[in-house]
Amino acid sequence: MTNIRVDKDADGVVTLTWDMPGRSMNVLSEASIAEYVAAADAAIADPAVKGVVVTSGKPAFIAGADLSMLQKQTGAAGLAGGSKTATAKAIFDNLMQFNLALRRIEKGGKPFVAAINGMALGGGLEVCLACHHRIVANDPRIQLGLVEAKVGLMPGAGGTQRLPRLMGAMAALPLMLEGRTLAPTAALKGGLVHKVVPAADLIKEAKAYIKAGGKASQPWDEKGFRVPGGDPYSPAGGQVFVAGNAMLHAKTMGNYPAQEAIMSAVYEGLLVPIDAALRIEARYMTTVMMHPTSRNMIRSLFINMQKANKLERRPAGVPPARLGRIGVLGAGMMGAGIAYVSALAGLDVVLIDRTDAEAEKGKDISAKLLAKQVERGRMAQEAASAVLARISPATDFDRLKDVDLLIEAVFEDRAIKADVTRRAAAALPPHAVFASNTSTLPITGLAEAWSAAGRDPGAFIGIHFFSPVDRMQLVEIIRGKLTSDAALAHAMDYVKHIRKTPVVVNDARGFFTSRVFATYTREGLLMLGEGVAPALIENAGKMTGMPMPPLALSDEVALDLIHKINKQTEKDVGGAYRRSAAEDLIETLVVKLGRLGKKAGKGFYDYPTDGRKHLWAGLAELAPRAAEQPSVAELKTRFLYIQALETARCMEEKVVTEPEDADVGAILGWGFAPWSGGPLSLIDTVGVAEFVRQCDRLAQAHGPRFAPNALLRRMAELDQTFYGTAGAEMAA
Amino acid sequence: MAEAYIYDAVRTPRGKGKSDGALHEATALHLATTVLQAVRDRNQLDTSLVDDVVLGVVSPVREQGSDIARVAAINADYAETVAGVQINRFCASGLEATNMAAAQVMAGQSEFAIGGGVESMSRVPMGSDGGAWGTDPTIAFKSYFAPQGIGADMIATRWGFSRTDVDAFAVESQKRAAAAWKEGRFKKSIVPVKDQIGQTLLDRDEHMRPDTTMQSLASLNPAFVKLGDEAGFDAVVMQRYPDVERINHVHHAGNSSGIVDGAAAILVGSKEVGRKAGLKPRARIRAFTSIGSEPSIMLTGPEKVTRKVLARAGMKASDIDLYELNEAFASVVMLFMQLLDIPHDKLNVNGGAIAMGHPLGATGAMILGTLLDEMERRGVATGLATLCVGAGMGTATIIERV
């Protein structure tokens, strides 16, 4: 045994300690599962063994299943090779093997006690649920939960059947559907665990349970067992499903098969005894694993996001950046937010603006955010005060003389940016890196003011935050033409320090996120110009799984800002610029009608102070409705494909060089249909050849913006995918 | 193939569907027995000529379970040879039962067959029978399941019926029902429900509120806002009808069908058996059918099934002299009238379920009887009865006076 240590004490109690070598956390892998099952079976068979304690030798208990193992089961070897039925059967059999092993533990006649010393998630918690007794250490940071839904999976080791049999369907379903975790006290209250004890007493208490002759049977194996709250056809039980189905359907728009599978597994499983229920769960888990959504979500939201967080793309050989004090130029919403997240991560911040009042106002934003955290019990007042004390508002650029990293977050205006850059260049120490938070202005151009002031252009970079800074996970790092590896490493270290996810792109107008995101809102405007009913446009946008529909989103971004960007682009691009109905609509709304968006109380929507927003009735006059309306399916395709296509263009132009960066950046940056795994995952899933075919059709029907690029045509011809063969080629 | 004729139509009055309703202490068995005995006694019927009793019951559980049609036939002292069967086509069950009885006669399966229905909503509430449609995630998702009130409000939103519009319709239904009762237009068919010592439990529809005004209705809050918003049903139906920005919730207890208790029976038979029994037929059942329609919005079936049955009969909508469409919700009826261009003075002329109530399994037979009575009173030739149905369906029957 390499993954689990087996100890037997003088009283005949066996302790199985999970402690996988070379890993910071225990996971359910093929090897660790096999060892656990073997050890459990052996203990049950050994007459000298009274009972078994299951615990972990690491700070966390078990973090879940090894997702790369799951990916392998359904990956190239699984689905592309062999028949689908054969793969499904193999997955099902594999799941049932573990299920049957856990049932042997439950029915073996020897008490198994889970001594939960740390975090137990997904399969890790399912191991605990199959124990007869669960004791958890009283550390409030410990999280217990079936979190599989967050990566497009569902519990596959009995969780969908044991959790509702412990807590009732009403309590169990939201936990599983949202992948929510509980701290020890809540877990005790909910009936998930039996006892909460001090960490030091955990093993002692576990052994005491066994030595005192603790029960070795599960509630669901006892005669007369009834599911708490009733089965789906009891009066109370039925309502849980009728309402639950609707709430889920409303939330997922039918885009997330894992959640639907969880509902079905619980519904069908609660109508039969546990052994049949486990087979039902295994069937649904098999369908989920074989659905492209789970593989795509695991790849982008788990594997690649983790890699990005671990800075896999960080240039080799650059020593860790010195991060003590950072400077922020501009105390507006963005600058204030950047100051907040930096101070929160322990950095001292100099927050500079034109006047003391404006600088103080920026600091005040942090004060308000911190106050809210304290109010909600998420932070102690002391800690909040310490964070706030790190932010120093100022007007004097001399305060930048000992700053390691400066982030410029002033207006999107070349002249203003050039001015503050010049002034900062004079004050910053030699080792400092200068980063601009611009969302669209090419970095290489902005760097000219820095170079002109005699500074090394290699130290100029773009660090693009998203609004609201305190809640958006993604940071887009933009390499200018002359940006050095050292500056890139410095920026990545900073982003990791403030616990956000970096994605690295190259310099071009709009970079990656702003450029591709804009195609979504623009497509909505073009649809409006064609006479598509606004409600249809908005519902189609929602139904693709985007967090907000395009017209509402445009209102939030602010129509005058969009107008300004359009005008700037027109100026910069010059003769090659193509104006369309989208730009006309924005101009009319902003210039002629003064409808600037949500902040002005009116844009595409009206925002009454005393009610919910609603589409402006005047849109019908602005954009007369076409007699024939397109299907919602066609609109959904347009929304998704234009973004995916633009992403493919970014790949071809090497604005983004890795599909992983594009997909993680898209999902975290603007919430691109998370179920798809990202725009390039979407293309792979549709099939490149089919995607090209569809785009040609869309180009015919709606215009050349849908014309597939050379990269995609070549990939289609050569039968390549972004995550298969083409990925390697493009990196070369 | 034989023709099927309606010889008689009876119904109990409708009691309020609550524990203080006048029929709450009458068992469903008693209600069904009452109408079966009335059919026999009014027509001095030799019940051995009746081959089958088909009763609609939408919640066939507890005291309404176990084939109450057969059991009621026995309880009503019908000849032992009279079979019975319970059927469920949701709200259209009573009409469907009558259609089935007609089909039996036309096929030569039965000489007399009784079609009708019974529902004691105060004793066996709607939904008591469970069912997979909204509960099983697989089908709830696939069919975009939402409760009927959401569908009714979606109809109002999509076709532009405002709160004022639907309330005005409700006021009219109440007015017409009150007038009809006052003038005794239902006298021919109402059978009072009595207890075993001969006291009358109920002899008139007690759900009516003749004093209903626009003002009194305006004070009622829309009933389906919570279901729509909090339980997510609005968002579900909008995925099926994405051309709607937001559902305007306009329905409430005052402009939707009342929850009530009641039973009805219609005696259907061939020409020969009528002669044998010495009875005169009142109408010929000319055509009947059912149809499936979109289940999420649920309630758009009546117009579709009406077109279907008219086509079968080789008729146009304007050929029909009188219409009855169950008033499940005001918007359902308003949509029907709009799509088929039927004036309100030809439809539900004596009010409807908004005023008098909708005893689920029985209503279809009740409105057919009401239609026939009014056709006779007016001396018109053809009538059409139809209802909207759960899970997206419609059922319709065309009758012709003889």
PDB file of C-alpha atoms in Angstrom, chain A residues 415-641:
ATOM      1  CA  ALA A 415      -3.472  62.169 -23.940  1.00  0.00           C
ATOM      2  CA  ILE A 416      -4.368  61.744 -20.288  1.00  0.00           C
ATOM      3  CA  LYS A 417      -2.641  58.374 -20.156  1.00  0.00           C
ATOM      4  CA  ALA A 418       0.485  59.794 -21.810  1.00  0.00           C
ATOM      5  CA  ASP A 419       0.649  62.592 -19.289  1.00  0.00           C
ATOM      6  CA  VAL A 420       0.429  60.412 -16.167  1.00  0.00           C
ATOM      7  CA  THR A 421       2.798  57.886 -17.718  1.00  0.00           C
ATOM      8  CA  ARG A 422       5.406  60.563 -18.226  1.00  0.00           C
ATOM      9  CA  ARG A 423       5.025  61.819 -14.677  1.00  0.00           C
ATOM     10  CA  ALA A 424       5.190  58.328 -13.225  1.00  0.00           C
ATOM     11  CA  ALA A 425       8.231  57.520 -15.364  1.00  0.00           C
ATOM     12  CA  ALA A 426      10.066  60.351 -13.657  1.00  0.00           C
ATOM     13  CA  ALA A 427       9.205  59.143 -10.147  1.00  0.00           C
ATOM     14  CA  LEU A 428       9.261  55.325 -10.254  1.00  0.00           C
ATOM     15  CA  PRO A 429      12.346  53.404  -9.116  1.00  0.00           C
ATOM     16  CA  PRO A 430      14.450  51.598 -11.753  1.00  0.00           C
ATOM     17  CA  HIS A 431      13.079  48.107 -11.078  1.00  0.00           C
ATOM     18  CA  ALA A 432       9.421  49.066 -11.211  1.00  0.00           C
ATOM     19  CA  VAL A 433       7.037  47.671 -13.783  1.00  0.00           C
ATOM     20  CA  PHE A 434       4.429  49.972 -15.362  1.00  0.00           C
ATOM     21  CA  ALA A 435       1.090  48.362 -16.166  1.00  0.00           C
ATOM     22  CA  SER A 436      -1.893  49.952 -17.879  1.00  0.00           C
ATOM     23  CA  ASN A 437      -5.422  48.806 -17.091  1.00  0.00           C
ATOM     24  CA  THR A 438      -6.630  49.979 -20.496  1.00  0.00           C
ATOM     25  CA  SER A 439      -9.380  47.799 -21.961  1.00  0.00           C
ATOM     26  CA  THR A 440      -8.756  48.540 -25.636  1.00  0.00           C
ATOM     27  CA  LEU A 441      -5.848  50.901 -26.388  1.00  0.00           C
ATOM     28  CA  PRO A 442      -2.860  48.948 -27.749  1.00  0.00           C
ATOM     29  CA  ILE A 443      -0.096  48.654 -25.176  1.00  0.00           C
ATOM     30  CA  THR A 444       2.749  49.189 -27.617  1.00  0.00           C
ATOM     31  CA  GLY A 445       1.403  52.623 -28.436  1.00  0.00           C
ATOM     32  CA  LEU A 446       0.849  53.570 -24.809  1.00  0.00           C
ATOM     33  CA  ALA A 447       4.422  52.501 -24.050  1.00  0.00           C
ATOM     34  CA  GLU A 448       5.763  55.303 -26.255  1.00  0.00           C
ATOM     35  CA  ALA A 449       5.281  57.889 -23.532  1.00  0.00           C
ATOM     36  CA  TRP A 450       7.205  55.618 -21.161  1.00  0.00           C
ATOM     37  CA  SER A 451      10.084  55.120 -23.584  1.00  0.00           C
ATOM     38  CA  ALA A 452      10.104  58.806 -24.489  1.00  0.00           C
ATOM     39  CA  ALA A 453      10.669  59.521 -20.805  1.00  0.00           C
ATOM     40  CA  GLY A 454      13.802  57.425 -20.983  1.00  0.00           C
ATOM     41  CA  ARG A 455      12.433  54.271 -19.385  1.00  0.00           C
ATOM     42  CA  ASP A 456      12.988  50.704 -20.559  1.00  0.00           C
ATOM     43  CA  PRO A 457      10.012  49.762 -22.778  1.00  0.00           C
ATOM     44  CA  GLY A 458      10.499  46.157 -21.645  1.00  0.00           C
ATOM     45  CA  ALA A 459       9.041  47.172 -18.287  1.00  0.00           C
ATOM     46  CA  PHE A 460       5.720  48.333 -19.816  1.00  0.00           C
ATOM     47  CA  ILE A 461       2.837  45.903 -19.845  1.00  0.00           C
ATOM     48  CA  GLY A 462      -0.963  45.749 -19.805  1.00  0.00           C
ATOM     49  CA  ILE A 463      -2.839  44.374 -16.793  1.00  0.00           C
ATOM     50  CA  HIS A 464      -6.521  44.484 -17.667  1.00  0.00           C
ATOM     51  CA  PHE A 465      -8.945  44.041 -14.787  1.00  0.00           C
ATOM     52  CA  PHE A 466     -12.686  43.421 -15.110  1.00  0.00           C
ATOM     53  CA  SER A 467     -15.481  45.221 -13.372  1.00  0.00           C
ATOM     54  CA  PRO A 468     -16.322  44.861 -10.533  1.00  0.00           C
ATOM     55  CA  VAL A 469     -12.719  44.229  -9.600  1.00  0.00           C
ATOM     56  CA  ASP A 470     -13.499  42.729  -6.224  1.00  0.00           C
ATOM     57  CA  ARG A 471     -15.634  39.996  -7.790  1.00  0.00           C
ATOM     58  CA  MET A 472     -14.227  39.257 -11.239  1.00  0.00           C
ATOM     59  CA  GLN A 473     -11.724  36.421 -11.219  1.00  0.00           C
ATOM     60  CA  LEU A 474      -9.942  37.067 -14.517  1.00  0.00           C
ATOM     61  CA  VAL A 475      -7.040  39.391 -15.214  1.00  0.00           C
ATOM     62  CA  GLU A 476      -5.942  39.784 -18.829  1.00  0.00           C
ATOM     63  CA  ILE A 477      -2.204  40.422 -19.084  1.00  0.00           C
ATOM     64  CA  ILE A 478      -1.160  42.013 -22.374  1.00  0.00           C
ATOM     65  CA  ARG A 479       2.368  41.783 -23.726  1.00  0.00           C
ATOM     66  CA  GLY A 480       3.339  44.807 -25.732  1.00  0.00           C
ATOM     67  CA  LYS A 481       5.725  44.325 -28.647  1.00  0.00           C
ATOM     68  CA  LEU A 482       8.669  45.177 -26.418  1.00  0.00           C
ATOM     69  CA  THR A 483       7.476  43.822 -23.093  1.00  0.00           C
ATOM     70  CA  SER A 484      10.166  41.703 -21.430  1.00  0.00           C
ATOM     71  CA  ASP A 485       9.857  38.255 -19.893  1.00  0.00           C
ATOM     72  CA  ALA A 486      10.788  39.793 -16.562  1.00  0.00           C
ATOM     73  CA  ALA A 487       7.894  42.240 -16.673  1.00  0.00           C
ATOM     74  CA  LEU A 488       5.524  39.457 -17.705  1.00  0.00           C
ATOM     75  CA  ALA A 489       6.664  37.275 -14.821  1.00  0.00           C
ATOM     76  CA  HIS A 490       6.302  40.234 -12.474  1.00  0.00           C
ATOM     77  CA  ALA A 491       2.740  40.853 -13.602  1.00  0.00           C
ATOM     78  CA  MET A 492       1.813  37.182 -13.288  1.00  0.00           C
ATOM     79  CA  ASP A 493       3.304  36.984  -9.808  1.00  0.00           C
ATOM     80  CA  TYR A 494       1.227  40.012  -8.832  1.00  0.00           C
ATOM     81  CA  VAL A 495      -1.997  38.498 -10.210  1.00  0.00           C
ATOM     82  CA  LYS A 496      -1.327  35.251  -8.366  1.00  0.00           C
ATOM     83  CA  HIS A 497      -0.638  37.208  -5.184  1.00  0.00           C
ATOM     84  CA  ILE A 498      -4.018  38.905  -5.347  1.00  0.00           C
ATOM     85  CA  ARG A 499      -5.557  35.459  -5.954  1.00  0.00           C
ATOM     86  CA  LYS A 500      -6.898  36.072  -9.426  1.00  0.00           C
ATOM     87  CA  THR A 501      -6.471  34.042 -12.605  1.00  0.00           C
ATOM     88  CA  PRO A 502      -4.139  35.451 -15.282  1.00  0.00           C
ATOM     89  CA  VAL A 503      -4.454  34.875 -18.986  1.00  0.00           C
ATOM     90  CA  VAL A 504      -1.672  36.156 -21.239  1.00  0.00           C
ATOM     91  CA  VAL A 505      -2.405  37.729 -24.629  1.00  0.00           C
ATOM     92  CA  ASN A 506      -0.469  39.704 -27.194  1.00  0.00           C
ATOM     93  CA  ASP A 507      -0.993  43.299 -28.145  1.00  0.00           C
ATOM     94  CA  ALA A 508      -3.711  44.246 -30.600  1.00  0.00           C
ATOM     95  CA  ARG A 509      -6.742  46.532 -30.640  1.00  0.00           C
ATOM     96  CA  GLY A 510      -9.195  45.228 -28.072  1.00  0.00           C
ATOM     97  CA  PHE A 511      -6.674  42.570 -27.016  1.00  0.00           C
ATOM     98  CA  PHE A 512      -8.660  39.396 -26.558  1.00  0.00           C
ATOM     99  CA  THR A 513     -11.505  39.839 -24.124  1.00  0.00           C
ATOM    100  CA  SER A 514     -12.809  43.248 -25.145  1.00  0.00           C
ATOM    101  CA  ARG A 515     -12.528  42.362 -28.814  1.00  0.00           C
ATOM    102  CA  VAL A 516     -14.417  39.088 -28.648  1.00  0.00           C
ATOM    103  CA  PHE A 517     -16.939  40.202 -26.040  1.00  0.00           C
ATOM    104  CA  ALA A 518     -17.872  43.136 -28.252  1.00  0.00           C
ATOM    105  CA  THR A 519     -18.987  40.768 -31.009  1.00  0.00           C
ATOM    106  CA  TYR A 520     -21.700  39.437 -28.691  1.00  0.00           C
ATOM    107  CA  THR A 521     -23.273  42.773 -27.912  1.00  0.00           C
ATOM    108  CA  ARG A 522     -22.788  43.939 -31.474  1.00  0.00           C
ATOM    109  CA  GLU A 523     -24.595  40.878 -32.821  1.00  0.00           C
ATOM    110  CA  GLY A 524     -27.554  41.783 -30.627  1.00  0.00           C
ATOM    111  CA  LEU A 525     -27.560  45.299 -32.068  1.00  0.00           C
ATOM    112  CA  LEU A 526     -27.361  43.981 -35.608  1.00  0.00           C
ATOM    113  CA  MET A 527     -30.304  41.706 -34.911  1.00  0.00           C
ATOM    114  CA  LEU A 528     -32.272  44.679 -33.641  1.00  0.00           C
ATOM    115  CA  GLY A 529     -31.383  46.594 -36.783  1.00  0.00           C
ATOM    116  CA  GLU A 530     -32.664  43.691 -38.877  1.00  0.00           C
ATOM    117  CA  GLY A 531     -36.047  43.972 -37.176  1.00  0.00           C
ATOM    118  CA  VAL A 532     -35.786  41.066 -34.783  1.00  0.00           C
ATOM    119  CA  ALA A 533     -38.067  41.586 -31.773  1.00  0.00           C
ATOM    120  CA  PRO A 534     -36.020  42.847 -28.807  1.00  0.00           C
ATOM    121  CA  ALA A 535     -37.570  40.313 -26.412  1.00  0.00           C
ATOM    122  CA  LEU A 536     -36.550  37.514 -28.749  1.00  0.00           C
ATOM    123  CA  ILE A 537     -32.988  38.866 -28.935  1.00  0.00           C
ATOM    124  CA  GLU A 538     -32.687  39.095 -25.175  1.00  0.00           C
ATOM    125  CA  ASN A 539     -34.203  35.693 -24.448  1.00  0.00           C
ATOM    126  CA  ALA A 540     -31.967  34.100 -27.076  1.00  0.00           C
ATOM    127  CA  GLY A 541     -28.945  35.649 -25.397  1.00  0.00           C
ATOM    128  CA  LYS A 542     -30.029  34.328 -22.009  1.00  0.00           C
ATOM    129  CA  MET A 543     -30.746  30.896 -23.423  1.00  0.00           C
ATOM    130  CA  THR A 544     -27.202  30.512 -24.753  1.00  0.00           C
ATOM    131  CA  GLY A 545     -26.056  30.560 -21.130  1.00  0.00           C
ATOM    132  CA  MET A 546     -24.455  34.010 -21.284  1.00  0.00           C
ATOM    133  CA  PRO A 547     -24.831  35.729 -17.904  1.00  0.00           C
ATOM    134  CA  MET A 548     -26.678  38.692 -19.406  1.00  0.00           C
ATOM    135  CA  PRO A 549     -28.565  39.293 -22.634  1.00  0.00           C
ATOM    136  CA  PRO A 550     -26.860  41.662 -25.119  1.00  0.00           C
ATOM    137  CA  LEU A 551     -29.094  44.749 -24.976  1.00  0.00           C
ATOM    138  CA  ALA A 552     -29.226  44.751 -21.170  1.00  0.00           C
ATOM    139  CA  LEU A 553     -25.480  44.198 -21.122  1.00  0.00           C
ATOM    140  CA  SER A 554     -24.909  47.125 -23.446  1.00  0.00           C
ATOM    141  CA  ASP A 555     -26.947  49.304 -21.091  1.00  0.00           C
ATOM    142  CA  GLU A 556     -24.755  48.163 -18.179  1.00  0.00           C
ATOM    143  CA  VAL A 557     -21.511  48.840 -20.036  1.00  0.00           C
ATOM    144  CA  ALA A 558     -23.007  52.255 -20.908  1.00  0.00           C
ATOM    145  CA  LEU A 559     -24.054  53.215 -24.417  1.00  0.00           C
ATOM    146  CA  ASP A 560     -22.036  56.414 -24.420  1.00  0.00           C
ATOM    147  CA  LEU A 561     -18.896  54.427 -23.622  1.00  0.00           C
ATOM    148  CA  ILE A 562     -19.658  52.046 -26.466  1.00  0.00           C
ATOM    149  CA  HIS A 563     -20.256  55.041 -28.701  1.00  0.00           C
ATOM    150  CA  LYS A 564     -16.948  56.560 -27.664  1.00  0.00           C
ATOM    151  CA  ILE A 565     -15.105  53.326 -28.392  1.00  0.00           C
ATOM    152  CA  ASN A 566     -16.828  53.074 -31.775  1.00  0.00           C
ATOM    153  CA  LYS A 567     -15.739  56.605 -32.636  1.00  0.00           C
ATOM    154  CA  GLN A 568     -12.183  55.976 -31.476  1.00  0.00           C
ATOM    155  CA  THR A 569     -12.008  52.795 -33.512  1.00  0.00           C
ATOM    156  CA  GLU A 570     -13.355  54.631 -36.555  1.00  0.00           C
ATOM    157  CA  LYS A 571     -10.639  57.234 -36.156  1.00  0.00           C
ATOM    158  CA  ASP A 572      -7.866  54.718 -35.615  1.00  0.00           C
ATOM    159  CA  VAL A 573      -8.848  52.297 -38.352  1.00  0.00           C
ATOM    160  CA  GLY A 574      -9.482  55.014 -40.911  1.00  0.00           C
ATOM    161  CA  GLY A 575     -10.415  53.972 -44.430  1.00  0.00           C
ATOM    162  CA  ALA A 576     -10.800  50.303 -43.691  1.00  0.00           C
ATOM    163  CA  TYR A 577     -13.528  50.951 -41.120  1.00  0.00           C
ATOM    164  CA  ARG A 578     -16.953  49.476 -41.894  1.00  0.00           C
ATOM    165  CA  ARG A 579     -19.870  51.191 -40.205  1.00  0.00           C
ATOM    166  CA  SER A 580     -23.039  49.167 -39.672  1.00  0.00           C
ATOM    167  CA  ALA A 581     -26.534  49.397 -38.267  1.00  0.00           C
ATOM    168  CA  ALA A 582     -25.074  48.532 -34.864  1.00  0.00           C
ATOM    169  CA  GLU A 583     -23.049  51.730 -34.696  1.00  0.00           C
ATOM    170  CA  ASP A 584     -25.943  53.757 -36.122  1.00  0.00           C
ATOM    171  CA  LEU A 585     -28.291  52.516 -33.420  1.00  0.00           C
ATOM    172  CA  ILE A 586     -25.846  53.406 -30.667  1.00  0.00           C
ATOM    173  CA  GLU A 587     -25.238  56.847 -32.113  1.00  0.00           C
ATOM    174  CA  THR A 588     -28.960  57.569 -32.378  1.00  0.00           C
ATOM    175  CA  LEU A 589     -29.622  56.442 -28.830  1.00  0.00           C
ATOM    176  CA  VAL A 590     -26.715  58.377 -27.362  1.00  0.00           C
ATOM    177  CA  VAL A 591     -26.520  61.538 -29.453  1.00  0.00           C
ATOM    178  CA  LYS A 592     -30.083  62.059 -30.605  1.00  0.00           C
ATOM    179  CA  LEU A 593     -32.099  60.562 -27.778  1.00  0.00           C
ATOM    180  CA  GLY A 594     -29.822  60.966 -24.762  1.00  0.00           C
ATOM    181  CA  ARG A 595     -30.421  57.363 -23.776  1.00  0.00           C
ATOM    182  CA  LEU A 596     -27.051  56.542 -22.226  1.00  0.00           C
ATOM    183  CA  GLY A 597     -27.823  53.287 -20.500  1.00  0.00           C
ATOM    184  CA  LYS A 598     -28.546  52.003 -17.016  1.00  0.00           C
ATOM    185  CA  LYS A 599     -26.682  54.801 -15.230  1.00  0.00           C
ATOM    186  CA  ALA A 600     -28.985  57.327 -16.913  1.00  0.00           C
ATOM    187  CA  GLY A 601     -32.115  55.327 -16.144  1.00  0.00           C
ATOM    188  CA  LYS A 602     -32.741  54.731 -19.828  1.00  0.00           C
ATOM    189  CA  GLY A 603     -31.054  52.951 -22.712  1.00  0.00           C
ATOM    190  CA  PHE A 604     -32.443  49.974 -24.575  1.00  0.00           C
ATOM    191  CA  TYR A 605     -34.411  49.467 -21.384  1.00  0.00           C
ATOM    192  CA  ASP A 606     -36.227  51.866 -19.143  1.00  0.00           C
ATOM    193  CA  TYR A 607     -35.140  51.639 -15.524  1.00  0.00           C
ATOM    194  CA  PRO A 608     -37.997  52.905 -13.386  1.00  0.00           C
ATOM    195  CA  THR A 609     -37.012  53.738  -9.824  1.00  0.00           C
ATOM    196  CA  ASP A 610     -39.968  51.863  -8.421  1.00  0.00           C
ATOM    197  CA  GLY A 611     -40.014  48.729 -10.492  1.00  0.00           C
ATOM    198  CA  ARG A 612     -38.244  46.299 -12.737  1.00  0.00           C
ATOM    199  CA  LYS A 613     -36.510  47.297 -15.924  1.00  0.00           C
ATOM    200  CA  HIS A 614     -38.349  46.715 -19.189  1.00  0.00           C
ATOM    201  CA  LEU A 615     -37.535  47.127 -22.853  1.00  0.00           C
ATOM    202  CA  TRP A 616     -38.189  50.635 -24.107  1.00  0.00           C
ATOM    203  CA  ALA A 617     -41.343  50.729 -26.190  1.00  0.00           C
ATOM    204  CA  GLY A 618     -39.682  53.253 -28.499  1.00  0.00           C
ATOM    205  CA  LEU A 619     -37.416  50.549 -29.911  1.00  0.00           C
ATOM    206  CA  ALA A 620     -40.211  49.541 -32.266  1.00  0.00           C
ATOM    207  CA  GLU A 621     -39.980  52.910 -33.968  1.00  0.00           C
ATOM    208  CA  LEU A 622     -36.198  53.000 -33.909  1.00  0.00           C
ATOM    209  CA  ALA A 623     -35.943  49.502 -35.390  1.00  0.00           C
ATOM    210  CA  PRO A 624     -39.210  48.460 -37.065  1.00  0.00           C
ATOM    211  CA  ARG A 625     -40.107  44.845 -36.475  1.00  0.00           C
ATOM    212  CA  ALA A 626     -39.659  42.469 -39.408  1.00  0.00           C
ATOM    213  CA  ALA A 627     -42.772  40.554 -40.461  1.00  0.00           C
ATOM    214  CA  GLU A 628     -40.978  37.236 -40.245  1.00  0.00           C
ATOM    215  CA  GLN A 629     -39.041  36.533 -37.099  1.00  0.00           C
ATOM    216  CA  PRO A 630     -36.119  34.126 -36.941  1.00  0.00           C
ATOM    217  CA  SER A 631     -36.164  31.074 -34.714  1.00  0.00           C
ATOM    218  CA  VAL A 632     -34.560  31.388 -31.315  1.00  0.00           C
ATOM    219  CA  ALA A 633     -32.220  28.540 -32.318  1.00  0.00           C
ATOM    220  CA  GLU A 634     -30.800  30.602 -35.176  1.00  0.00           C
ATOM    221  CA  LEU A 635     -30.217  33.569 -32.881  1.00  0.00           C
ATOM    222  CA  LYS A 636     -28.466  31.392 -30.308  1.00  0.00           C
ATOM    223  CA  THR A 637     -26.196  30.025 -33.005  1.00  0.00           C
ATOM    224  CA  ARG A 638     -25.319  33.522 -34.171  1.00  0.00           C
ATOM    225  CA  PHE A 639     -24.445  34.663 -30.653  1.00  0.00           C
ATOM    226  CA  LEU A 640     -22.213  31.695 -29.904  1.00  0.00           C
ATOM    227  CA  TYR A 641     -20.599  31.313 -33.281  1.00  0.00           C
TER     228      TYR A 641
END
